[in-house]
Short mmCIF file of C-alpha atoms and ligand atoms in Angstrom, two decimals:
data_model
loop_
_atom_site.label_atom_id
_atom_site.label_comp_id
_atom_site.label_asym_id
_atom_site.label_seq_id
_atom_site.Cartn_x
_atom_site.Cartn_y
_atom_site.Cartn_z
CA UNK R 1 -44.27 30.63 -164.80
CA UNK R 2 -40.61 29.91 -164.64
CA UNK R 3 -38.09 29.95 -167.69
CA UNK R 4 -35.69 27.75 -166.60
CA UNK R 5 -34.53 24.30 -166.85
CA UNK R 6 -31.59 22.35 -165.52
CA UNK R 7 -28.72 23.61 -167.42
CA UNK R 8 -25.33 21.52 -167.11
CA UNK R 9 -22.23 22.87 -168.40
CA UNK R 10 -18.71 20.50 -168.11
CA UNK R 11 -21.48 18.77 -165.84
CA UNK R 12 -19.68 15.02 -164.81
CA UNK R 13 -21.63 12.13 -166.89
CA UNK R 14 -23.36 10.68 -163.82
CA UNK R 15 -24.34 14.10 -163.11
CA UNK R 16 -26.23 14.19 -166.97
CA UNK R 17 -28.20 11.43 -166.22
CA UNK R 18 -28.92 12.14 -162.27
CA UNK R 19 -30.37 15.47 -163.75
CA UNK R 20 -32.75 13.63 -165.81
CA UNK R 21 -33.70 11.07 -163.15
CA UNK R 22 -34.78 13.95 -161.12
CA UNK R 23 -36.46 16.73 -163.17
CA UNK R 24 -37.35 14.07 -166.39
CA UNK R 25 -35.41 16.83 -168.73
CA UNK R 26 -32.07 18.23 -168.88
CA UNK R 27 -30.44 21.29 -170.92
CA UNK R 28 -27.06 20.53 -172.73
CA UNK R 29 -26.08 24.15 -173.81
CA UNK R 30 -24.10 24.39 -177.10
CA UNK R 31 -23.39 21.45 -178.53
CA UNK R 32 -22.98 22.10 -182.37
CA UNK R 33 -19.99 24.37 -183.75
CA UNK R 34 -20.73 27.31 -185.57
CA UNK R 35 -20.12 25.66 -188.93
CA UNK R 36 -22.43 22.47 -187.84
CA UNK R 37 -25.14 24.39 -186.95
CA UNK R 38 -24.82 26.84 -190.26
CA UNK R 39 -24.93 23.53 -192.22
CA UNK R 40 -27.68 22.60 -190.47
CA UNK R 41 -29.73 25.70 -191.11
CA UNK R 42 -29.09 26.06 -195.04
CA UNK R 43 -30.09 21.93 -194.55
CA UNK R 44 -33.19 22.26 -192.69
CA UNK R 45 -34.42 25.85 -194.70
CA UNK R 46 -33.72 24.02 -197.94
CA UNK R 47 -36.56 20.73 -196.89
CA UNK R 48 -38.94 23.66 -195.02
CA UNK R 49 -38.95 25.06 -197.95
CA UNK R 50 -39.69 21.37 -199.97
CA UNK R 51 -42.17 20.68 -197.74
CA UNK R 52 -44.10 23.55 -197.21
CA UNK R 53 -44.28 23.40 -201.31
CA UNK R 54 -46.38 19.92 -201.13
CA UNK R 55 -43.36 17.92 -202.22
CA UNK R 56 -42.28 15.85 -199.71
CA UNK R 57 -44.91 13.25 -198.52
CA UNK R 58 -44.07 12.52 -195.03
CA UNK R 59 -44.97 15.49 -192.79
CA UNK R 60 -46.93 16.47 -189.54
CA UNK R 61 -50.10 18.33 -190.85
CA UNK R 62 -51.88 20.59 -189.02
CA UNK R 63 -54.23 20.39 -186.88
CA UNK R 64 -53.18 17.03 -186.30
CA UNK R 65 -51.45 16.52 -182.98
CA UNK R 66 -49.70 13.53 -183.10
CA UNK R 67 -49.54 10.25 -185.46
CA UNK R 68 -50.66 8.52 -188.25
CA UNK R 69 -50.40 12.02 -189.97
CA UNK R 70 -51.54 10.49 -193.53
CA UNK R 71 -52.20 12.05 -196.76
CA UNK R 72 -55.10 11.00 -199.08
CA UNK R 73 -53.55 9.76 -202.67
CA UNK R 74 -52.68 12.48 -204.84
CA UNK R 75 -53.44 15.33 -202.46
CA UNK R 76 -51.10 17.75 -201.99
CA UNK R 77 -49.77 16.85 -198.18
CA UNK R 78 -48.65 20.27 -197.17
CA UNK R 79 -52.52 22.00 -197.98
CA UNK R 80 -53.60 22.47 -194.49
CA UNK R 81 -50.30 23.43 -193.28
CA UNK R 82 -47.56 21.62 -191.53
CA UNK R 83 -45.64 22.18 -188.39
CA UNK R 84 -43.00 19.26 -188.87
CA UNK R 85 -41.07 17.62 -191.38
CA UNK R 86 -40.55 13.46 -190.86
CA UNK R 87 -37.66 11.26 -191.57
CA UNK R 88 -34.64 13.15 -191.98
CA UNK R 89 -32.72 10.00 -192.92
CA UNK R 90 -35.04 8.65 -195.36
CA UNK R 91 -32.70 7.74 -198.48
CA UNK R 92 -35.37 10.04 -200.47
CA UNK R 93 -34.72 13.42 -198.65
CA UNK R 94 -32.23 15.75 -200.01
CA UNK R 95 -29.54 16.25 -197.27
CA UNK R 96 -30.27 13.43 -195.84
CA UNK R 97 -26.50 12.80 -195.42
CA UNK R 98 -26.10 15.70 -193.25
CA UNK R 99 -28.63 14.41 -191.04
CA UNK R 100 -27.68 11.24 -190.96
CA UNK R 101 -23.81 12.56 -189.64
CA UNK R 102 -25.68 14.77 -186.67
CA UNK R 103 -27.66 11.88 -185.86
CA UNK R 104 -24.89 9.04 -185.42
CA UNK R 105 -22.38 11.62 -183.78
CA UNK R 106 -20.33 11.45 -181.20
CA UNK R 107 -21.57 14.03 -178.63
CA UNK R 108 -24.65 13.01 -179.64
CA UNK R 109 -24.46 9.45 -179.30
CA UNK R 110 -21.82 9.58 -175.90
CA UNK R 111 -25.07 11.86 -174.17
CA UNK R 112 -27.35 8.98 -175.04
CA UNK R 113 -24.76 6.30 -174.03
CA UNK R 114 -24.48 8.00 -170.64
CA UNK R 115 -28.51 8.48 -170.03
CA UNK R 116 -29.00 4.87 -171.31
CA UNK R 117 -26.25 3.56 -168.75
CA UNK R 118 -25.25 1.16 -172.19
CA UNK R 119 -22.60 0.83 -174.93
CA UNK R 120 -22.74 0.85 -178.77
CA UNK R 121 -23.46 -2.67 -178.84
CA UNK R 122 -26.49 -2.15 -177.29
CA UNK R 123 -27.92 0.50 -179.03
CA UNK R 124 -30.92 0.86 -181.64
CA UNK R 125 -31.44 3.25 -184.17
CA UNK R 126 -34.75 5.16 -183.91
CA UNK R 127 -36.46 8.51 -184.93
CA UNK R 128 -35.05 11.90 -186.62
CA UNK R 129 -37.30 14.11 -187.33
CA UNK R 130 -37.52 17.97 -187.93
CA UNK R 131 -39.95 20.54 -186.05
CA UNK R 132 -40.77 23.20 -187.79
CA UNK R 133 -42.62 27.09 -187.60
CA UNK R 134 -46.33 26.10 -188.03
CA UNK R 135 -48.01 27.41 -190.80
CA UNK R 136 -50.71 29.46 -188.14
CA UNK R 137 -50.53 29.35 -184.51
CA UNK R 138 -50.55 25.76 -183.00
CA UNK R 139 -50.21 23.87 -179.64
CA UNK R 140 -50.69 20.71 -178.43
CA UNK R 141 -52.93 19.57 -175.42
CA UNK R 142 -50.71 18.22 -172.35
CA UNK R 143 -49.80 15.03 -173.28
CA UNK R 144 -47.42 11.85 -172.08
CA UNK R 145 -45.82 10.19 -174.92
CA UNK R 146 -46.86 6.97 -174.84
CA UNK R 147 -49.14 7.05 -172.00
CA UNK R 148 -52.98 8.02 -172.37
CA UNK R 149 -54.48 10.86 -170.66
CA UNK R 150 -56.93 8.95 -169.73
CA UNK R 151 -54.93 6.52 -167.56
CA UNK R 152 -54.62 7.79 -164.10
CA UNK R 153 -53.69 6.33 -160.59
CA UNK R 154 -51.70 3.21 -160.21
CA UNK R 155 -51.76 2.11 -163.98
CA UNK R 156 -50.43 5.43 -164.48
CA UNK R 157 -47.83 4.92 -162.09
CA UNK R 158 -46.98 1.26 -163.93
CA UNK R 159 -46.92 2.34 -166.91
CA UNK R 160 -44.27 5.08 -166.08
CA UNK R 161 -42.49 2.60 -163.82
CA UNK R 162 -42.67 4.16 -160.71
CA UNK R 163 -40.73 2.71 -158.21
CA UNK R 164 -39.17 0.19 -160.21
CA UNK R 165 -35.04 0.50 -160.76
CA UNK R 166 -33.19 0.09 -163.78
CA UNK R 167 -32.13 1.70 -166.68
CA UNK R 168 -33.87 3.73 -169.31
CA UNK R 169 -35.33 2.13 -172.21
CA UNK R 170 -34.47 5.58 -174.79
CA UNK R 171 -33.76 8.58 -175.11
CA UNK R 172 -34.89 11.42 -176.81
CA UNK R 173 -33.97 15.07 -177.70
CA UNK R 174 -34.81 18.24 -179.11
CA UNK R 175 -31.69 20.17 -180.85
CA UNK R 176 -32.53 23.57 -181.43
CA UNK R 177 -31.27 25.41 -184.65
CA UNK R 178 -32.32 28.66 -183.50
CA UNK R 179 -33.61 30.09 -180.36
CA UNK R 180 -36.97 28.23 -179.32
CA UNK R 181 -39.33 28.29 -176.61
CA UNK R 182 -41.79 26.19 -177.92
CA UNK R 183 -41.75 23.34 -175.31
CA UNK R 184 -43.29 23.38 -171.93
CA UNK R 185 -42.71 20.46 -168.84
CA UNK R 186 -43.63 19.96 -165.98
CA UNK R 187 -40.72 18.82 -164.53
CA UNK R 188 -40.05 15.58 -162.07
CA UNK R 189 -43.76 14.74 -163.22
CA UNK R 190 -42.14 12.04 -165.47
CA UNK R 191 -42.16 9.70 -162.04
CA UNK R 192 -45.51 10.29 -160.47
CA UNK R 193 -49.16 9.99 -161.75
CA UNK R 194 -51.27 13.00 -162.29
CA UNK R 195 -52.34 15.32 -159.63
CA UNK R 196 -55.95 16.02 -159.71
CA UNK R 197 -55.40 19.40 -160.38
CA UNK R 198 -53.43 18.21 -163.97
CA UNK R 199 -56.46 15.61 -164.82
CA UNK R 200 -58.63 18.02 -164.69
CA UNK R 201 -56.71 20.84 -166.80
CA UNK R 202 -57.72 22.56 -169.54
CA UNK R 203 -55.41 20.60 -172.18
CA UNK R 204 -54.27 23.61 -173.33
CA UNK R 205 -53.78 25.59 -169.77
CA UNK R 206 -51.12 27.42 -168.88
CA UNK R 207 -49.59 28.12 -165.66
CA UNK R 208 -50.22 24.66 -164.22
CA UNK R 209 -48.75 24.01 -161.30
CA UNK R 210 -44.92 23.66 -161.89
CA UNK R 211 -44.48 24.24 -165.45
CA UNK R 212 -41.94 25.60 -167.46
CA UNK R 213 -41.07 26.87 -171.01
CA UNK R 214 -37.77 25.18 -171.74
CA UNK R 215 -35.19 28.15 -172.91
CA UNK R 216 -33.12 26.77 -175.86
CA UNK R 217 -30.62 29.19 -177.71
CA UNK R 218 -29.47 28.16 -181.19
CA UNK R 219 -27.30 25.15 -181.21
CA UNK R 220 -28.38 23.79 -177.27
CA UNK R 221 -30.17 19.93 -176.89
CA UNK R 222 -32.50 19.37 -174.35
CA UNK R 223 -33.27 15.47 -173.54
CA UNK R 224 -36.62 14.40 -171.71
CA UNK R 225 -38.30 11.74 -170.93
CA UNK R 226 -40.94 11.61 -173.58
CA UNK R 227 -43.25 10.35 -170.57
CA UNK R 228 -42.64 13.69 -168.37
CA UNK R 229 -46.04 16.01 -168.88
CA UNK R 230 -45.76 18.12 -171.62
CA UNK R 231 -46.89 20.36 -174.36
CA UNK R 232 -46.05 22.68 -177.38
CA UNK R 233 -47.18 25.75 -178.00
CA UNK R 234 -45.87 27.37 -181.08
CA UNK R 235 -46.23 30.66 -183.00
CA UNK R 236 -46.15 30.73 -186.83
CA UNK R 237 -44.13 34.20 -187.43
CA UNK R 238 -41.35 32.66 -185.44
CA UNK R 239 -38.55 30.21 -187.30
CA UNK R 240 -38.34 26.91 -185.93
CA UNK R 241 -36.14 24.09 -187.05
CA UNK R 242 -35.80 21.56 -184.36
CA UNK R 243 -34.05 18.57 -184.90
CA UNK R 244 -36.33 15.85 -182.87
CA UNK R 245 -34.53 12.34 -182.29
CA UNK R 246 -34.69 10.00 -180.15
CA UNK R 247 -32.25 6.51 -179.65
CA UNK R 248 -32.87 3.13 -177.60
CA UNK R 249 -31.46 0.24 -176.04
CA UNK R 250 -32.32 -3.73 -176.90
CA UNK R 251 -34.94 -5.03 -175.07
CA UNK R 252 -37.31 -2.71 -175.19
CA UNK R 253 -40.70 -3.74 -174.23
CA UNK R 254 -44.08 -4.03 -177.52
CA UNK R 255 -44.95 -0.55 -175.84
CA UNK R 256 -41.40 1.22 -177.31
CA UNK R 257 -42.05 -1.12 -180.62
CA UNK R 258 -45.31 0.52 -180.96
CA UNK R 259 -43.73 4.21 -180.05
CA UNK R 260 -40.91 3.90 -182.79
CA UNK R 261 -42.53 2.08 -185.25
CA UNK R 262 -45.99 3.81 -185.64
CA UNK R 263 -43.92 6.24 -187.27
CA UNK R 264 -43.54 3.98 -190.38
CA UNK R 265 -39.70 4.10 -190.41
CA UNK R 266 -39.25 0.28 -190.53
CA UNK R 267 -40.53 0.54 -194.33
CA UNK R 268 -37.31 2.40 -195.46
CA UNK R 269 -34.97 1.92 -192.46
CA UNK R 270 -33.28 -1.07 -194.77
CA UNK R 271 -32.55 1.46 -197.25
CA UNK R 272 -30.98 4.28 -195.15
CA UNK R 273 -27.55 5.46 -197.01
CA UNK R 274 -24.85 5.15 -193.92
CA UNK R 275 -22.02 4.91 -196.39
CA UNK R 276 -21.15 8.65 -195.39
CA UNK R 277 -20.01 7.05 -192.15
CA UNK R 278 -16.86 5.94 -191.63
CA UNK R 279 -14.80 3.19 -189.62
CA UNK R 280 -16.42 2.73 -185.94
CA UNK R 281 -19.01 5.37 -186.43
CA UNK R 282 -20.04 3.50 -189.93
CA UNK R 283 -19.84 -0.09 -187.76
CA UNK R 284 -21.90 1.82 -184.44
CA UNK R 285 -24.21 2.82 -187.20
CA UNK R 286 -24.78 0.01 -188.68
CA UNK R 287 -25.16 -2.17 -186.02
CA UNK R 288 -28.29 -0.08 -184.57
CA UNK R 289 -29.94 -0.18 -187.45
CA UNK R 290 -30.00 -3.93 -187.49
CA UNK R 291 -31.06 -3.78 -184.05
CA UNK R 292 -34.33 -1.75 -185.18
CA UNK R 293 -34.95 -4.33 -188.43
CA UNK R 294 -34.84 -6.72 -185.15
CA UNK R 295 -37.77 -5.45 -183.67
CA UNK R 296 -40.37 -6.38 -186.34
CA UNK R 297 -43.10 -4.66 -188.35
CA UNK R 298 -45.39 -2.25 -186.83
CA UNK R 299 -48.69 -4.36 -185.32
CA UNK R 300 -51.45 -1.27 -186.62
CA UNK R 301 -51.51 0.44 -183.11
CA UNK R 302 -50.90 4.15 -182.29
CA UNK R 303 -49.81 5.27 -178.83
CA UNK R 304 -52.58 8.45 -178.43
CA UNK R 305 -55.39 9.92 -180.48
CA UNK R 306 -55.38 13.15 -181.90
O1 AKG D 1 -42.61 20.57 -180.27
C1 AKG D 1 -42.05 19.98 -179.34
O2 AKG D 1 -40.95 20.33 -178.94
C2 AKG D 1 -42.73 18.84 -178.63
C3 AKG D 1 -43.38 17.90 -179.57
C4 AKG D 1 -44.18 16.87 -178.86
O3 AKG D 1 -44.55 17.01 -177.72
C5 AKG D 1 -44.55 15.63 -179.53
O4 AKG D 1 -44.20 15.45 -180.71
O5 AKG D 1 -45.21 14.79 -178.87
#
């Protein structure tokens, strides 16, 4: 299996987003400062450490592999383990304010501008969320994001908008806050349905055909299409803290709704504290947010099992 991704350093915008077209993931090296990313870390340890405790409500459980992750009423939420930590912004969160700068920032936000082929008028405020060491080994089966595995052919190939031009819907990242290996593609699959050889996979085989462990040092994003085949595997004496996030554009079709809002963020996303923002950032901020409230209330669907 190869380790590599495209990597792009002082890479020309069109280039970013000509990257993703093709391979469905890209590999910004570096993009926090020493002092960000040390923020970061005493940030992200200090909520691990919260919600590995039971006391904070809204994580990813294990074995579960991908959402509603729901706890029953006064269980502790944390008691089979957790390999993620949801809604960084949430008003409740300590250091949410932290979060909420790296999420509305500038190289952040001018990446997703440029993939998005949009300005800040257009965009919409969507999911931050943290990835954390599992509490035992874990992985996830291959998987599309909001495509079924069961959907093969030429729905496949609608639903992933094969063929058809025009500009991406979102855009979504991984921001690695120390070294992590954890996520394997299949690159430029993002743009074609399934081979026979991937339908009939073991979900958790690897070596398929293509595939890749994405190589992240401490402080490097990588952005993929959440549709591109993929997987996690992830080993529980290893730190993790991955900052997960992902952005969009108005417009959207009831399919990205359904993506962003099965998440349950558009119960608090009224209440998110941007007044650590300031002038244009504050305004950008602000104006996404709206653009979310816009979409409406989640209709009870989930995009996968599991
Ligand atoms: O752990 C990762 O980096 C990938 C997570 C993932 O595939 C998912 O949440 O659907």
């Amino acid at each position: 299996m190869s380790t590599t991704t495209t990597t792009t350093t002082n890479t020309s915008k069109s280039d970013l987003l000509a990257s993703l077209n093709r391979d469905g993931c890209i590999l910004i090296p570096s993009l926090l400062t020493s002092e960000q990313l040390s923020t970061l870390r005493k940030a992200t340890k200090e909520i691990d450490t919260l919600a590995r405790a039971g006391k904070w409500p809204h994580v990813r459980t294990l074995p579960k592999q991908f959402p509603p992750w729901t706890t029953a009423p006064g269980a502790n939420p944390a008691e089979q383990g957790i390999w993620g930590v949801q809604f960084l912004m949430h008003p409740s969160l300590p250091h949410s304010q932290t979060f909420i700068q790296n999420y509305f920032s500038n190289p952040i936000v001018e990446v997703v501008k440029e993939l998005l082929e949009c300005e800040d008028e257009e965009l919409v405020l969507e999911l931050f969320n943290l990835l954390v060491r599992p509490d035992r080994d874990f992985e996830l089966v291959w998987h599309r994001d909001d495509v079924p595995w069961s959907i093969n052919g030429k729905e496949e190939e609608e639903r992933l908008g094969v063929g058809q031009e025009g500009r991406a819907w979102h855009a979504q990242w991984n921001l690695a806050l120390y070294d992590d290996d954890s996520l394997i593609v299949i690159p430029a699959s993002h743009k074609r349905s399934k081979t026979e050889r991937e339908q009939n996979a073991d979900p958790h085989e690897l070596g398929l055909p293509g595939e890749i462990r994405v190589q992240m040092k401490a402080g490097d994003v990588v952005f993929y299409d959440n549709n591109i085949l993929h997987r996690g595997k992830y080993d529980s004496g290893k730190e993790r803290a991955t900052l997960h996030g992902s952005m969009g554009r108005t417009g959207g079709n009831k399919d990205r709704a359904r993506n962003v809002l099965q998440h349950g963020i558009g119960e608090w996303v009224g209440d998110i504290d941007l007044s650590g923002l300031k002038g244009a950032e504050k305004e950008r901020a602000e104006g996404m947010r709206e653009r979310l409230k816009a979409m409406g209330g989640h209709s009870g669907e989930y995009s996968l099992e599991g």
